[in-house]
PDB file of C-alpha atoms in Angstrom:
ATOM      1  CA  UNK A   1       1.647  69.024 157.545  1.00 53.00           C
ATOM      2  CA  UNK A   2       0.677  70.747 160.842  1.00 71.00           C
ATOM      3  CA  UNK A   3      -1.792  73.619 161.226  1.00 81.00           C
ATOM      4  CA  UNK A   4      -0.537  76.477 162.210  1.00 87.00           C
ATOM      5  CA  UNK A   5      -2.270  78.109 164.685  1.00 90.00           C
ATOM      6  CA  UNK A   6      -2.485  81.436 167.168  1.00 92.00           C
ATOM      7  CA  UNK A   7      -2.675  80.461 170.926  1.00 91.00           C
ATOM      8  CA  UNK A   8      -4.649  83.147 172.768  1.00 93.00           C
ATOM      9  CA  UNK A   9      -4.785  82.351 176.966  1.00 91.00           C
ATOM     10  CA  UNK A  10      -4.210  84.284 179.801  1.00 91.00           C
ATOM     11  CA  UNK A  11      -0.387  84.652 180.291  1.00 86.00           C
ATOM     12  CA  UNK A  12       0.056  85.182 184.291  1.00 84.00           C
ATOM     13  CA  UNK A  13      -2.764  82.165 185.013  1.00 88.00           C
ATOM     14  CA  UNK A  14      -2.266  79.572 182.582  1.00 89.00           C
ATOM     15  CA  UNK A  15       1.140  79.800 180.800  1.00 86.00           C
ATOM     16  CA  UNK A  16       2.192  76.343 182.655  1.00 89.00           C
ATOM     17  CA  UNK A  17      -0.999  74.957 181.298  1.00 92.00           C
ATOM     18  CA  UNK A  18      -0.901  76.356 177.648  1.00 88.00           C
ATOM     19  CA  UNK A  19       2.669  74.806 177.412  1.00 87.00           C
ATOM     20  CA  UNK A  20       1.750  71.183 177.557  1.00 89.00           C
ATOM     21  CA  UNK A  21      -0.966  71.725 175.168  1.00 88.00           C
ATOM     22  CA  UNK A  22       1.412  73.865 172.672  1.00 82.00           C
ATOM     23  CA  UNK A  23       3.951  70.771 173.278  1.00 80.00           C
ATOM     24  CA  UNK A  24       1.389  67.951 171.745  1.00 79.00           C
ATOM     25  CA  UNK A  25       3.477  68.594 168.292  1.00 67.00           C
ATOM     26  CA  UNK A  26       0.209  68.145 166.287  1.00 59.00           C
ATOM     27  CA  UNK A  27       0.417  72.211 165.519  1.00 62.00           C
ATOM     28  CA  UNK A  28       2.887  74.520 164.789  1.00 58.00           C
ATOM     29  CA  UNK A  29       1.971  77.760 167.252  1.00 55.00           C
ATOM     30  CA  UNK A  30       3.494  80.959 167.552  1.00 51.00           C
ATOM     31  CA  UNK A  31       7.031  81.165 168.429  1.00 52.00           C
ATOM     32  CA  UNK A  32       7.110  80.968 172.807  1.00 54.00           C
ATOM     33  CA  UNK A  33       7.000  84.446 174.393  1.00 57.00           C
ATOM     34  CA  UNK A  34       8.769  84.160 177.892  1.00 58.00           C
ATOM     35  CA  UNK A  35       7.576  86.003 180.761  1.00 57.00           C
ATOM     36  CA  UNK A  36      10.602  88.330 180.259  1.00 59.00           C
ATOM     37  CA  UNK A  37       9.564  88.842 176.541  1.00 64.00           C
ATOM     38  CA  UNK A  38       6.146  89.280 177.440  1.00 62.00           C
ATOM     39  CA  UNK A  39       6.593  91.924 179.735  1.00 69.00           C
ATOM     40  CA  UNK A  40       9.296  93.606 177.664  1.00 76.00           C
ATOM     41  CA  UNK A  41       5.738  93.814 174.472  1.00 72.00           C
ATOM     42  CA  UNK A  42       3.729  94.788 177.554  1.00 74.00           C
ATOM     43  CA  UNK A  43       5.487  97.523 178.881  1.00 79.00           C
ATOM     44  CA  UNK A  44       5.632  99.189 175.372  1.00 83.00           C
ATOM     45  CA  UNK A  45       2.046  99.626 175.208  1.00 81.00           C
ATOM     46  CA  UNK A  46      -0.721  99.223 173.375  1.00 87.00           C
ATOM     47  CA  UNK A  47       0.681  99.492 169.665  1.00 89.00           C
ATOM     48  CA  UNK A  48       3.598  97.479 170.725  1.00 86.00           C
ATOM     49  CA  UNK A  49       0.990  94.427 172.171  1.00 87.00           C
ATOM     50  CA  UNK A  50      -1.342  95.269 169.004  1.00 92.00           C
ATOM     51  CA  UNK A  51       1.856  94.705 166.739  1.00 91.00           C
ATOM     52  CA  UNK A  52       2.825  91.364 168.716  1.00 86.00           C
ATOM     53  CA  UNK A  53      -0.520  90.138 168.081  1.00 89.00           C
ATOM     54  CA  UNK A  54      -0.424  91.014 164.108  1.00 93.00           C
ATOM     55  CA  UNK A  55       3.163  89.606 163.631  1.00 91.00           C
ATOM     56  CA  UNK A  56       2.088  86.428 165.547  1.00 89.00           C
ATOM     57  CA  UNK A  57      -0.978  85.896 163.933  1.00 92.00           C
ATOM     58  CA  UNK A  58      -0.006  86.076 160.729  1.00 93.00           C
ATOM     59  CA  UNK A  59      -0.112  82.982 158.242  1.00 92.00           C
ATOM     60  CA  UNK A  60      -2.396  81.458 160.807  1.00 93.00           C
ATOM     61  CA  UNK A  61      -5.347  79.254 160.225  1.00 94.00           C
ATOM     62  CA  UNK A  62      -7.048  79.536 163.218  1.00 95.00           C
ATOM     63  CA  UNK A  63      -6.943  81.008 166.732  1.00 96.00           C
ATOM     64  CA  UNK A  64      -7.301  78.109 170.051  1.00 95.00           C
ATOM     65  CA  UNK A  65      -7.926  80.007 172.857  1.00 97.00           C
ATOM     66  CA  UNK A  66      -6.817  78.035 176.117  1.00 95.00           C
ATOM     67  CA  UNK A  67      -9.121  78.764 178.709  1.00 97.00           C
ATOM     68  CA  UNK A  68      -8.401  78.694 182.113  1.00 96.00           C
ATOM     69  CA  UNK A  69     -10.425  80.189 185.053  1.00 96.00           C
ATOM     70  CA  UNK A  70     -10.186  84.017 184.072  1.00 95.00           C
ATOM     71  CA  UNK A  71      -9.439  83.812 180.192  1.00 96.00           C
ATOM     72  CA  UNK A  72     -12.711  85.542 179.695  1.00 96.00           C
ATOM     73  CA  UNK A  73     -11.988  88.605 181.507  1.00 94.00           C
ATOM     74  CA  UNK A  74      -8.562  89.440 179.963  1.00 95.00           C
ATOM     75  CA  UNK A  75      -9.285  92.038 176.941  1.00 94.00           C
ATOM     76  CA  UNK A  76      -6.020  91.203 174.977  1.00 94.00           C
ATOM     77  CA  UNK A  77      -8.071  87.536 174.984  1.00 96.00           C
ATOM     78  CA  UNK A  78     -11.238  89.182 173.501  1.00 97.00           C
ATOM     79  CA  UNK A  79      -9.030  91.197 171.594  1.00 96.00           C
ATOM     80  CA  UNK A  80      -7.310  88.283 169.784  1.00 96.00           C
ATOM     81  CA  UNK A  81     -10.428  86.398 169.036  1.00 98.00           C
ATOM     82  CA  UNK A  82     -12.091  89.177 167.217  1.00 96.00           C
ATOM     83  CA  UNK A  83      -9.151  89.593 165.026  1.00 96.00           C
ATOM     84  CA  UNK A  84      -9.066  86.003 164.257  1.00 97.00           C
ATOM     85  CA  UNK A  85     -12.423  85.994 163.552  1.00 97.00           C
ATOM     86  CA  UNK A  86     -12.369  89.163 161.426  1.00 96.00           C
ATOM     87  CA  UNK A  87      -9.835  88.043 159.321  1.00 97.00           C
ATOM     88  CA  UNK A  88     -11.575  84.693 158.578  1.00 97.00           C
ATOM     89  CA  UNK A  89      -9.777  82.302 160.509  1.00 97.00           C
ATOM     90  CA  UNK A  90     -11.355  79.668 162.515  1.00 97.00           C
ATOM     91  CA  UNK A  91     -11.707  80.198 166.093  1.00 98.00           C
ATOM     92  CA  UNK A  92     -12.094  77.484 168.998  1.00 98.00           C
ATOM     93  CA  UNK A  93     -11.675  77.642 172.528  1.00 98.00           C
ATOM     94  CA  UNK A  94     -10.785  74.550 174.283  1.00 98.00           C
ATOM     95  CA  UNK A  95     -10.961  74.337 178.246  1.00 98.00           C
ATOM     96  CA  UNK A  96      -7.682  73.588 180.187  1.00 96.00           C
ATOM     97  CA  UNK A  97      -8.662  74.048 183.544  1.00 96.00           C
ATOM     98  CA  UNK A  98      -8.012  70.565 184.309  1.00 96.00           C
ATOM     99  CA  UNK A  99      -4.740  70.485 183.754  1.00 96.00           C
ATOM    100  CA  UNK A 100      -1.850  70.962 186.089  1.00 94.00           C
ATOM    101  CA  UNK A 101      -0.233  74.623 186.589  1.00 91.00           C
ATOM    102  CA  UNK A 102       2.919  75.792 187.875  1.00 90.00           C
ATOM    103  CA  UNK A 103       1.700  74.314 191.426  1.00 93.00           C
ATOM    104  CA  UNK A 104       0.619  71.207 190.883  1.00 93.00           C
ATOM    105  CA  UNK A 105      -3.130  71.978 191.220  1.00 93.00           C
ATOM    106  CA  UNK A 106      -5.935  72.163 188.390  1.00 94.00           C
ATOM    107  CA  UNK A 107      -8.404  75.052 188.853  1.00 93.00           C
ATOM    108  CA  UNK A 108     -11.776  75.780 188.588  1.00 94.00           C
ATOM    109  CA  UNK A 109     -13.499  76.190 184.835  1.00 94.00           C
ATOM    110  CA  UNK A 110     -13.913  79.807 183.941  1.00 95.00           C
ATOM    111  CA  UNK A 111     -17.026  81.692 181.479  1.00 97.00           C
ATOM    112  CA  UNK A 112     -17.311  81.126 178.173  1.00 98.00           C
ATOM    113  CA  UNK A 113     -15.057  84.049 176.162  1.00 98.00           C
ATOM    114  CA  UNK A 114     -16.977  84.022 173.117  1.00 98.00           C
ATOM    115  CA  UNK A 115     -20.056  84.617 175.466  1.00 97.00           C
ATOM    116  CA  UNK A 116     -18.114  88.257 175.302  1.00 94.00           C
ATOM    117  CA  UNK A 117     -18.328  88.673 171.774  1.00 96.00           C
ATOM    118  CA  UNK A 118     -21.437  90.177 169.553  1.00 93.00           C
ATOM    119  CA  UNK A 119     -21.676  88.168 166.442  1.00 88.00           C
ATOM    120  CA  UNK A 120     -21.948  90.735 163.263  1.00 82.00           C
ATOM    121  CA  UNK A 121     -24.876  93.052 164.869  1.00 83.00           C
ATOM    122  CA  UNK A 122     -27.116  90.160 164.669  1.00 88.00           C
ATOM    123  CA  UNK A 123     -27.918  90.311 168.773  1.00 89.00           C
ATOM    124  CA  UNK A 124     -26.178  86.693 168.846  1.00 94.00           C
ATOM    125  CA  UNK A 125     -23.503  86.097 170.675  1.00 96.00           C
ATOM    126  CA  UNK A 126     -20.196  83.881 168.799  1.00 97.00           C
ATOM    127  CA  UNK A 127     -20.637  81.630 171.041  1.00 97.00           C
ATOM    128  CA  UNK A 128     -23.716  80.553 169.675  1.00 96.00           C
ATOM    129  CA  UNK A 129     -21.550  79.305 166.631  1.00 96.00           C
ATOM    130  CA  UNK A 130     -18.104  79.033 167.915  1.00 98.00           C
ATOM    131  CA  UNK A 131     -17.352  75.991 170.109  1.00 97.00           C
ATOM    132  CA  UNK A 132     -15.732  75.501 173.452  1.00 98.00           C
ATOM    133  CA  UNK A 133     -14.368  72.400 174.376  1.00 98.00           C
ATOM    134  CA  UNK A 134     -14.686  70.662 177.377  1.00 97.00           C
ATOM    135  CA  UNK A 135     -12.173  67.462 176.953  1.00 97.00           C
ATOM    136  CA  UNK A 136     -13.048  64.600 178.843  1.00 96.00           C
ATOM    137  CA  UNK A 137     -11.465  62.710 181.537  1.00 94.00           C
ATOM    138  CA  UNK A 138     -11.296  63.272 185.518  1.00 92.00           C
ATOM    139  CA  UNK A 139      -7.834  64.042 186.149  1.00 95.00           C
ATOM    140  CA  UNK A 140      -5.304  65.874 184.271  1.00 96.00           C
ATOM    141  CA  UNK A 141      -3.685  62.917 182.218  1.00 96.00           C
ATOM    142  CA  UNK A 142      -7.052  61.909 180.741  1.00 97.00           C
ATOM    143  CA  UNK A 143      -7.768  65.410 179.965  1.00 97.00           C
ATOM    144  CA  UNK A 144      -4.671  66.015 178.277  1.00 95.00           C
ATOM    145  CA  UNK A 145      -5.311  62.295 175.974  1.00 96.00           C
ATOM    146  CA  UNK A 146      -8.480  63.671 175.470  1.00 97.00           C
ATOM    147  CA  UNK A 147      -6.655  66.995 173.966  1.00 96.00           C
ATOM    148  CA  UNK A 148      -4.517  65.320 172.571  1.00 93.00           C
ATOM    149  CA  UNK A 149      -6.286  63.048 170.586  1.00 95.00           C
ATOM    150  CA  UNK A 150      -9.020  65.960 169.708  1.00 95.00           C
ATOM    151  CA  UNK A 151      -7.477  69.069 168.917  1.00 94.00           C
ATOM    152  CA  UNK A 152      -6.185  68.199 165.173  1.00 92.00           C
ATOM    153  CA  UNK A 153     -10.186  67.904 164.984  1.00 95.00           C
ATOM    154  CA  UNK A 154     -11.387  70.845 166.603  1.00 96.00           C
ATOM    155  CA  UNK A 155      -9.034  72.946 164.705  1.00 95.00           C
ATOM    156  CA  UNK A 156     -10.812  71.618 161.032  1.00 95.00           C
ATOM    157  CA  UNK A 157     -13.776  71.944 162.797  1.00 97.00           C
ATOM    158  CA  UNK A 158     -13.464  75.754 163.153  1.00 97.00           C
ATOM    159  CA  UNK A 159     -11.942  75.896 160.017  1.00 97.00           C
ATOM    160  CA  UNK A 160     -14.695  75.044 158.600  1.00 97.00           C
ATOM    161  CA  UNK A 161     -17.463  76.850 160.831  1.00 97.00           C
ATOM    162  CA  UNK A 162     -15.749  80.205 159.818  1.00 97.00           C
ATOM    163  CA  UNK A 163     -15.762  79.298 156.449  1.00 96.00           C
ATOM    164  CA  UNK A 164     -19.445  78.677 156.519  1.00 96.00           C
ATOM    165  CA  UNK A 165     -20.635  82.059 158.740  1.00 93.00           C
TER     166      UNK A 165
END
């Protein structure tokens, strides 16, 4: 049986991106939010984007954060992973900066996320303990094989990290 799993990524940069990973078929993810759907949560406010993440995160085993060039910097990101981690799920970020967007191009690899994050007052940050993924290969098609063929792992992976911290 699939995973089920919370994809957290930067929605105006990388939703191209995040779609051929969320369309490996090795997970079950949140249902897809279209731009228009998006928005429609955004322009709501706060609650209204704190309940999306709640309802969509909920009967989840771990959070993959997609990161792109400026995943990082986007607080709804940060925002996700802390609840995620909070709650006791596993956490990993995996890199997608190699794969193709919306234009055609790849784009440069952004900071660590979990670089963001204190880990439980202890002056560490989580990403001493949670991982980020760089998947190998050159060019997009042998990064997406190499996510492909990794991210059932990863996931466990995290699973298990979180279970042991």
């Amino acid at each position: 049986m699939a995973r089920r799993v919370f994809f957290s990524f930067h929605f105006a940069n990388d939703f191209w991106r995040t779609q051929q990973v969320r369309n490996i078929g090795a997970l079950e993810g949140q249902t897809l939010c279209t731009a228009n759907a998006w928005e429609e949560v955004k322009r709501k406010g706060k609650t209204s984007i704190e309940k999306w993440i709640d309802d969509n995160m909920y009967g989840k085993s771990c959070v993959v954060v997609l990161v792109g060039s400026e995943t990082a910097n986007r607080p709804w990101v940060i925002r996700e992973i802390v609840k995620g981690w909070d709650a006791g799920k596993g956490v990993v970020g995996i890199r997608i900066n190699k794969l193709l967007g919306h234009d055609g191009s790849s784009c440069v690899a952004g900071s660590n996320p979990f670089d963001e994050i204190g880990y439980a007052n202890t002056g560490k940050k989580l990403s001493s303990i949670v991982k980020l993924v760089s998947p190998s290969g050159a060019d997009s098609k042998a990064a997406y094989d190499s996510i492909k063929n990794g991210i059932e792992t990863w996931i466990e992976e995290a699973i298990a990290i979180r279970a042991n911290n």
